[in-house]
Amino acid sequence: FPIFCYGEWLSDEKAIMGTSVKITLWHHDKSHGEAAIKTVFDEMERINQLMSPYINSSELYSVNKNAAIQPVKISNEFYLLIKQAQLISAQTKGAFDITFASVGFLYNYRERISPSNQVRDTNQALIDYRQVELNDKNQTVHFRQQGMKIDLGGIAKGYAVDNAITILQSQGIDSALVSAGGDTKALGKHGDRPWLLAIQDPRKKGKHAIQLPMENEAISTSGDYERYFVQDGVRHHHIIDPKTGHSAAKVQSVSIIGQRGVMTDALSTSVFVLGVKDGLTLINSMPNFEALIIDKDRKLHFSNGLLAH
Ligand code: ADP
Ligand code: MG
Ligand code: MG
């Protein structure tokens, strides 16, 4: 029998982790491709069940409820992710801080609710990743301050797309794109070309600011245009500057490119808080990461590695 290398694209989309998860892959057998997609959706849902602040059986939920009272033992997986988040907090001098949630939970962007200045200031004092005590031996997490909360919304989707690509690879897929909201990872190429990733214009819905080629790498974009409302001239959006408790206001959009989604995700949130100058200094000091920043005046800024292209 002659053997032909045939195949086709398969795509699916599902609402998980508070966003739309999209998978595109090339397969040589439709039922195999469909099964692979289902496995990925299941994995994303599993991560959501572990880390959602809204699901009262999640590990995150029980940490937020109990960790100020006593150390809470958590799964190895959840422990490692918190540990990773803490390392990035140290690396970004606290721009990335999962305890932002101490203020973050006071917002409801859909209902246009933000805390009063007084409540915001009180809770801002609870933002400090150094008050989260991790015990490697017992795999416990303990909050040194009452009222503190954590949220992994700035890192979990990048983690999820990493796992998704690992699963697809293990299923023999060699060309795929997985995105969960602003976090995307590419496996291989799109046919004989790199995948092309469009970066959204932060002020013109449906328009692209720029397109970036991608191959076997992750890209994460953080913007102030997805989850936000404007009140009295202030743009309240979902990225909180830990130093002020207000929405970070230095830039409009940040994209980070790197090998692992868990890192690009956390770094895009971090650089959004840091702004152009400190953000580029950080990324230029980190080998194998690149940044594209759109500032308040809609001007584009590139890290050294992107400038070289
Ligand atoms: P997206 O949610 O579109 O992936 P990001 O990766 O930038 O965008 O993540 C934004 C989320 O990160 C927020 O919804 C919130 O859960 C979390 N977050 C907000 N501010 C911070 C911060 N300073 N440090 C860590 N996480 C944050
Ligand atoms: Mg992020
Ligand atoms: Mg993200």
Short mmCIF file of C-alpha atoms and ligand atoms in Angstrom, two decimals:
data_model
loop_
_atom_site.label_atom_id
_atom_site.label_comp_id
_atom_site.label_asym_id
_atom_site.label_seq_id
_atom_site.Cartn_x
_atom_site.Cartn_y
_atom_site.Cartn_z
CA PHE A 1 0.00 0.00 0.00
CA PRO A 2 1.25 3.50 -0.72
CA ILE A 3 1.35 5.55 2.44
CA PHE A 4 0.27 9.17 2.10
CA CYS A 5 1.05 11.78 4.68
CA TYR A 6 -2.42 13.27 4.74
CA GLY A 7 -4.08 15.17 7.51
CA GLU A 8 -6.19 18.20 8.29
CA TRP A 9 -6.70 21.03 10.74
CA LEU A 10 -9.02 20.67 13.64
CA SER A 11 -10.18 23.48 15.90
CA ASP A 12 -12.37 23.78 18.94
CA GLU A 13 -13.20 26.34 21.59
CA LYS A 14 -14.64 26.10 25.08
CA ALA A 15 -15.32 28.45 28.00
CA ILE A 16 -13.00 27.42 30.86
CA MET A 17 -11.11 29.36 33.56
CA GLY A 18 -13.24 32.42 33.01
CA THR A 19 -12.06 32.73 29.43
CA SER A 20 -12.31 31.14 26.04
CA VAL A 21 -9.88 28.26 25.51
CA LYS A 22 -9.05 27.68 21.84
CA ILE A 23 -7.20 24.70 20.40
CA THR A 24 -6.07 24.31 16.81
CA LEU A 25 -4.08 21.26 15.75
CA TRP A 26 -3.02 19.26 12.73
CA HIS A 27 -3.95 15.59 12.85
CA HIS A 28 -3.64 12.53 10.70
CA ASP A 29 -6.68 10.86 12.16
CA LYS A 30 -9.81 12.73 13.06
CA SER A 31 -10.93 10.69 16.04
CA HIS A 32 -7.42 10.84 17.47
CA GLY A 33 -7.35 14.61 17.01
CA GLU A 34 -10.73 15.01 18.66
CA ALA A 35 -9.71 12.82 21.58
CA ALA A 36 -6.56 14.90 22.06
CA ILE A 37 -8.63 18.09 22.18
CA LYS A 38 -10.96 16.58 24.75
CA THR A 39 -8.01 15.54 26.92
CA VAL A 40 -6.73 19.12 26.86
CA PHE A 41 -10.11 20.62 27.77
CA ASP A 42 -10.35 18.11 30.64
CA GLU A 43 -6.91 19.15 31.87
CA MET A 44 -7.85 22.84 31.79
CA GLU A 45 -11.02 22.08 33.71
CA ARG A 46 -9.00 20.10 36.26
CA ILE A 47 -6.68 23.08 36.81
CA ASN A 48 -9.71 25.34 37.17
CA GLN A 49 -11.16 23.06 39.85
CA LEU A 50 -7.86 23.29 41.71
CA MET A 51 -7.30 27.03 41.52
CA SER A 52 -10.56 28.85 41.03
CA PRO A 53 -11.31 31.39 43.76
CA TYR A 54 -15.02 30.86 43.14
CA ILE A 55 -15.24 27.09 43.52
CA ASN A 56 -15.52 26.28 47.21
CA SER A 57 -13.96 22.85 46.80
CA SER A 58 -10.81 24.31 45.20
CA GLU A 59 -7.49 24.22 47.03
CA LEU A 60 -7.18 27.96 46.56
CA TYR A 61 -10.52 28.49 48.23
CA SER A 62 -9.54 26.52 51.31
CA VAL A 63 -6.18 28.31 51.51
CA ASN A 64 -7.90 31.69 51.44
CA LYS A 65 -10.35 30.54 54.07
CA ASN A 66 -7.93 28.89 56.49
CA ALA A 67 -4.29 29.86 55.91
CA ALA A 68 -4.36 32.84 58.26
CA ILE A 69 -5.64 30.59 61.06
CA GLN A 70 -3.18 27.74 60.58
CA PRO A 71 -0.83 26.31 57.91
CA VAL A 72 -2.84 24.56 55.19
CA LYS A 73 -1.46 21.45 53.52
CA ILE A 74 -1.87 21.53 49.76
CA SER A 75 -1.11 19.27 46.81
CA ASN A 76 2.40 19.19 45.41
CA GLU A 77 1.17 20.69 42.15
CA PHE A 78 -0.49 23.68 43.81
CA TYR A 79 2.46 24.12 46.15
CA LEU A 80 4.95 24.25 43.26
CA LEU A 81 2.89 26.84 41.42
CA ILE A 82 2.68 29.10 44.48
CA LYS A 83 6.40 28.64 44.94
CA GLN A 84 6.97 29.67 41.33
CA ALA A 85 4.80 32.74 41.83
CA GLN A 86 6.83 33.68 44.90
CA LEU A 87 10.09 33.44 42.94
CA ILE A 88 8.71 35.77 40.30
CA SER A 89 7.61 38.20 43.02
CA ALA A 90 11.19 38.33 44.27
CA GLN A 91 12.49 38.73 40.71
CA THR A 92 10.09 41.62 39.98
CA LYS A 93 10.51 43.33 43.35
CA GLY A 94 6.90 42.63 44.16
CA ALA A 95 5.29 43.87 40.93
CA PHE A 96 3.93 40.34 40.64
CA ASP A 97 2.24 39.42 43.88
CA ILE A 98 -0.48 36.81 44.29
CA THR A 99 -1.61 38.57 47.49
CA PHE A 100 -2.88 41.41 45.23
CA ALA A 101 -6.15 39.49 45.72
CA SER A 102 -6.47 41.06 49.17
CA VAL A 103 -7.59 44.12 47.16
CA GLY A 104 -8.53 42.39 43.91
CA PHE A 105 -11.46 40.52 45.40
CA LEU A 106 -13.14 43.86 46.20
CA TYR A 107 -13.62 44.52 42.49
CA ASN A 108 -16.40 43.32 40.27
CA TYR A 109 -15.66 44.52 36.76
CA ARG A 110 -18.90 43.32 35.23
CA GLU A 111 -20.95 45.06 37.93
CA ARG A 112 -18.68 48.13 37.84
CA ILE A 113 -17.86 47.79 41.53
CA SER A 114 -14.63 49.13 43.06
CA PRO A 115 -13.71 49.60 46.73
CA SER A 116 -13.87 52.96 48.47
CA ASN A 117 -10.50 54.61 48.98
CA GLN A 118 -10.59 53.79 52.67
CA VAL A 119 -11.28 50.10 52.18
CA ARG A 120 -8.75 49.95 49.36
CA ASP A 121 -6.03 51.45 51.56
CA THR A 122 -6.80 49.12 54.47
CA ASN A 123 -6.60 46.08 52.22
CA GLN A 124 -3.59 47.35 50.27
CA ALA A 125 -1.63 46.98 53.52
CA LEU A 126 -2.35 43.24 53.28
CA ILE A 127 -0.60 42.91 49.90
CA ASP A 128 2.83 41.47 50.56
CA TYR A 129 4.03 38.16 49.17
CA ARG A 130 6.64 37.95 51.95
CA GLN A 131 3.81 37.41 54.42
CA VAL A 132 2.99 34.12 52.69
CA GLU A 133 4.95 31.43 54.48
CA LEU A 134 5.72 28.26 52.57
CA ASN A 135 7.00 25.11 54.21
CA ASP A 136 8.73 22.86 51.67
CA LYS A 137 8.87 19.87 53.95
CA ASN A 138 5.22 19.85 54.97
CA GLN A 139 4.00 21.50 51.74
CA THR A 140 1.92 23.95 53.69
CA VAL A 141 1.01 27.56 53.12
CA HIS A 142 0.44 29.99 55.94
CA PHE A 143 -0.60 33.66 55.87
CA ARG A 144 1.09 35.84 58.47
CA GLN A 145 -1.69 38.39 58.23
CA GLN A 146 -5.41 38.03 58.88
CA GLY A 147 -7.59 39.03 55.91
CA MET A 148 -4.96 38.26 53.30
CA LYS A 149 -6.01 36.48 50.10
CA ILE A 150 -4.20 35.00 47.13
CA ASP A 151 -5.22 34.48 43.51
CA LEU A 152 -3.32 32.76 40.72
CA GLY A 153 -5.15 34.49 37.84
CA GLY A 154 -1.87 36.04 36.66
CA ILE A 155 -0.07 32.72 36.20
CA ALA A 156 -2.58 29.84 36.02
CA LYS A 157 -3.53 30.18 32.36
CA GLY A 158 0.10 30.16 31.28
CA TYR A 159 0.57 27.05 33.40
CA ALA A 160 -2.49 25.51 31.76
CA VAL A 161 -1.29 26.12 28.20
CA ASP A 162 2.07 24.55 29.10
CA ASN A 163 0.28 21.42 30.29
CA ALA A 164 -1.94 21.46 27.22
CA ILE A 165 1.02 21.46 24.82
CA THR A 166 2.76 18.72 26.83
CA ILE A 167 -0.36 16.58 26.51
CA LEU A 168 -0.67 17.17 22.76
CA GLN A 169 3.00 16.27 22.26
CA SER A 170 2.56 13.07 24.22
CA GLN A 171 -0.36 12.24 21.91
CA GLY A 172 1.92 12.49 18.89
CA ILE A 173 0.65 15.90 17.72
CA ASP A 174 3.44 18.05 16.31
CA SER A 175 1.63 21.17 15.20
CA ALA A 176 -0.81 23.00 17.46
CA LEU A 177 -1.78 26.31 18.97
CA VAL A 178 -3.47 26.54 22.35
CA SER A 179 -4.72 29.77 23.85
CA ALA A 180 -6.50 30.60 27.07
CA GLY A 181 -7.47 34.25 26.89
CA GLY A 182 -4.22 36.19 26.70
CA ASP A 183 -1.96 33.17 27.10
CA THR A 184 -0.95 31.22 24.02
CA LYS A 185 1.55 28.49 23.26
CA ALA A 186 2.61 27.20 19.86
CA LEU A 187 3.78 23.69 19.13
CA GLY A 188 5.81 23.39 15.93
CA LYS A 189 4.82 25.45 12.90
CA HIS A 190 1.62 26.23 11.07
CA GLY A 191 2.32 24.13 8.01
CA ASP A 192 5.67 25.24 6.65
CA ARG A 193 5.54 28.68 8.30
CA PRO A 194 5.66 29.90 11.87
CA TRP A 195 2.35 30.54 13.60
CA LEU A 196 1.36 34.20 13.36
CA LEU A 197 0.10 35.73 16.56
CA ALA A 198 -1.89 38.93 16.34
CA ILE A 199 -1.51 41.39 19.20
CA GLN A 200 -4.75 43.23 19.83
CA ASP A 201 -4.81 47.02 19.48
CA PRO A 202 -5.58 48.02 23.08
CA ARG A 203 -7.96 50.81 22.07
CA LYS A 204 -9.52 49.53 18.82
CA LYS A 205 -11.53 46.40 19.31
CA GLY A 206 -10.96 43.75 16.66
CA LYS A 207 -7.94 45.59 15.23
CA HIS A 208 -4.38 44.32 15.45
CA ALA A 209 -1.46 46.40 16.61
CA ILE A 210 1.14 43.99 15.23
CA GLN A 211 1.68 40.34 14.32
CA LEU A 212 4.46 38.20 15.74
CA PRO A 213 5.78 34.89 14.34
CA MET A 214 5.82 32.00 16.85
CA GLU A 215 7.31 28.53 16.85
CA ASN A 216 7.61 26.22 19.86
CA GLU A 217 7.19 29.09 22.29
CA ALA A 218 4.67 30.83 24.46
CA ILE A 219 3.33 34.35 24.34
CA SER A 220 1.26 36.10 26.99
CA THR A 221 -0.46 39.43 26.66
CA SER A 222 -1.74 41.51 29.55
CA GLY A 223 -3.98 44.44 28.73
CA ASP A 224 -6.21 47.00 30.39
CA TYR A 225 -8.97 46.50 27.80
CA GLU A 226 -10.39 43.05 28.60
CA ARG A 227 -11.82 43.33 32.08
CA TYR A 228 -12.39 46.98 32.96
CA PHE A 229 -14.79 49.83 33.47
CA VAL A 230 -14.28 53.57 33.52
CA GLN A 231 -15.63 55.66 36.37
CA ASP A 232 -14.97 59.36 36.99
CA GLY A 233 -12.23 59.22 34.39
CA VAL A 234 -10.42 56.35 36.12
CA ARG A 235 -9.93 53.10 34.25
CA HIS A 236 -10.49 50.26 36.71
CA HIS A 237 -9.08 47.03 35.29
CA HIS A 238 -7.92 43.65 36.53
CA ILE A 239 -4.17 44.22 36.96
CA ILE A 240 -3.45 45.71 40.36
CA ASP A 241 -0.30 47.59 41.29
CA PRO A 242 0.61 46.01 44.65
CA LYS A 243 2.20 49.26 45.84
CA THR A 244 -0.99 51.33 45.49
CA GLY A 245 -3.89 48.89 45.35
CA HIS A 246 -5.09 50.75 42.25
CA SER A 247 -5.20 49.38 38.72
CA ALA A 248 -1.76 49.66 37.16
CA ALA A 249 -1.80 52.68 34.86
CA LYS A 250 1.61 52.96 33.23
CA VAL A 251 0.92 51.13 29.95
CA GLN A 252 -1.93 49.72 27.85
CA SER A 253 -0.59 46.33 26.81
CA VAL A 254 2.36 44.03 27.40
CA SER A 255 3.28 40.88 25.52
CA ILE A 256 6.03 38.55 26.69
CA ILE A 257 7.54 35.77 24.59
CA GLY A 258 9.43 32.85 26.10
CA GLN A 259 9.67 29.09 26.35
CA ARG A 260 7.25 28.46 29.20
CA GLY A 261 3.77 29.88 29.45
CA VAL A 262 3.89 29.86 33.22
CA MET A 263 6.75 32.40 33.02
CA THR A 264 5.45 34.52 30.12
CA ASP A 265 2.09 34.79 31.88
CA ALA A 266 3.50 35.96 35.19
CA LEU A 267 5.98 38.27 33.45
CA SER A 268 3.35 39.94 31.25
CA THR A 269 1.38 40.83 34.37
CA SER A 270 4.61 41.96 36.10
CA VAL A 271 5.81 44.17 33.26
CA PHE A 272 2.34 45.68 32.99
CA VAL A 273 2.78 46.87 36.58
CA LEU A 274 6.43 47.91 36.12
CA GLY A 275 5.90 50.02 32.99
CA VAL A 276 8.22 50.62 30.02
CA LYS A 277 11.50 51.54 31.69
CA ASP A 278 11.68 49.02 34.55
CA GLY A 279 9.84 46.41 32.49
CA LEU A 280 12.35 46.50 29.63
CA THR A 281 15.26 46.52 32.07
CA LEU A 282 13.88 43.36 33.66
CA ILE A 283 13.20 41.52 30.40
CA ASN A 284 16.50 42.57 28.83
CA SER A 285 18.24 41.08 31.88
CA MET A 286 16.48 37.74 31.39
CA PRO A 287 17.94 35.57 28.62
CA ASN A 288 15.37 33.95 26.32
CA PHE A 289 12.52 36.35 27.10
CA GLU A 290 11.31 39.16 24.88
CA ALA A 291 8.80 41.94 25.43
CA LEU A 292 6.55 44.16 23.37
CA ILE A 293 4.98 47.02 25.29
CA ILE A 294 2.33 49.47 24.10
CA ASP A 295 2.54 52.57 26.29
CA LYS A 296 -0.10 55.11 27.28
CA ASP A 297 0.48 57.09 24.08
CA ARG A 298 0.08 53.91 22.00
CA LYS A 299 3.78 53.87 21.22
CA LEU A 300 5.44 50.46 20.74
CA HIS A 301 8.53 49.46 22.72
CA PHE A 302 10.57 46.32 22.07
CA SER A 303 13.10 44.40 24.14
CA ASN A 304 16.60 44.08 22.69
CA GLY A 305 16.05 40.67 21.10
CA LEU A 306 12.99 41.86 19.17
CA LEU A 307 14.76 45.06 18.08
CA ALA A 308 17.50 42.94 16.55
CA HIS A 309 14.99 41.42 14.08
P1 ADP B 1 -5.23 37.47 31.60
O1 ADP B 1 -6.13 37.25 32.76
O2 ADP B 1 -5.92 38.07 30.43
O3 ADP B 1 -4.38 36.28 31.29
P2 ADP B 1 -2.97 38.53 32.97
O4 ADP B 1 -2.13 37.38 32.67
O5 ADP B 1 -2.30 39.85 32.97
O6 ADP B 1 -4.21 38.64 32.03
O7 ADP B 1 -3.57 38.27 34.39
C1 ADP B 1 -4.40 39.21 35.02
C2 ADP B 1 -4.83 38.58 36.28
O8 ADP B 1 -3.71 38.51 37.16
C3 ADP B 1 -5.87 39.34 37.03
O9 ADP B 1 -7.17 39.00 36.60
C4 ADP B 1 -5.60 38.87 38.44
O10 ADP B 1 -6.20 37.61 38.66
C5 ADP B 1 -4.10 38.68 38.48
N1 ADP B 1 -3.35 39.86 38.98
C6 ADP B 1 -3.70 41.16 38.96
N2 ADP B 1 -2.73 41.95 39.46
C7 ADP B 1 -1.72 41.12 39.82
C8 ADP B 1 -0.43 41.33 40.40
N3 ADP B 1 0.05 42.54 40.69
N4 ADP B 1 0.33 40.24 40.64
C9 ADP B 1 -0.12 38.99 40.34
N5 ADP B 1 -1.31 38.74 39.79
C10 ADP B 1 -2.11 39.78 39.51
MG MG B 2 -0.09 37.28 32.93
MG MG B 3 -2.59 35.52 31.74
#
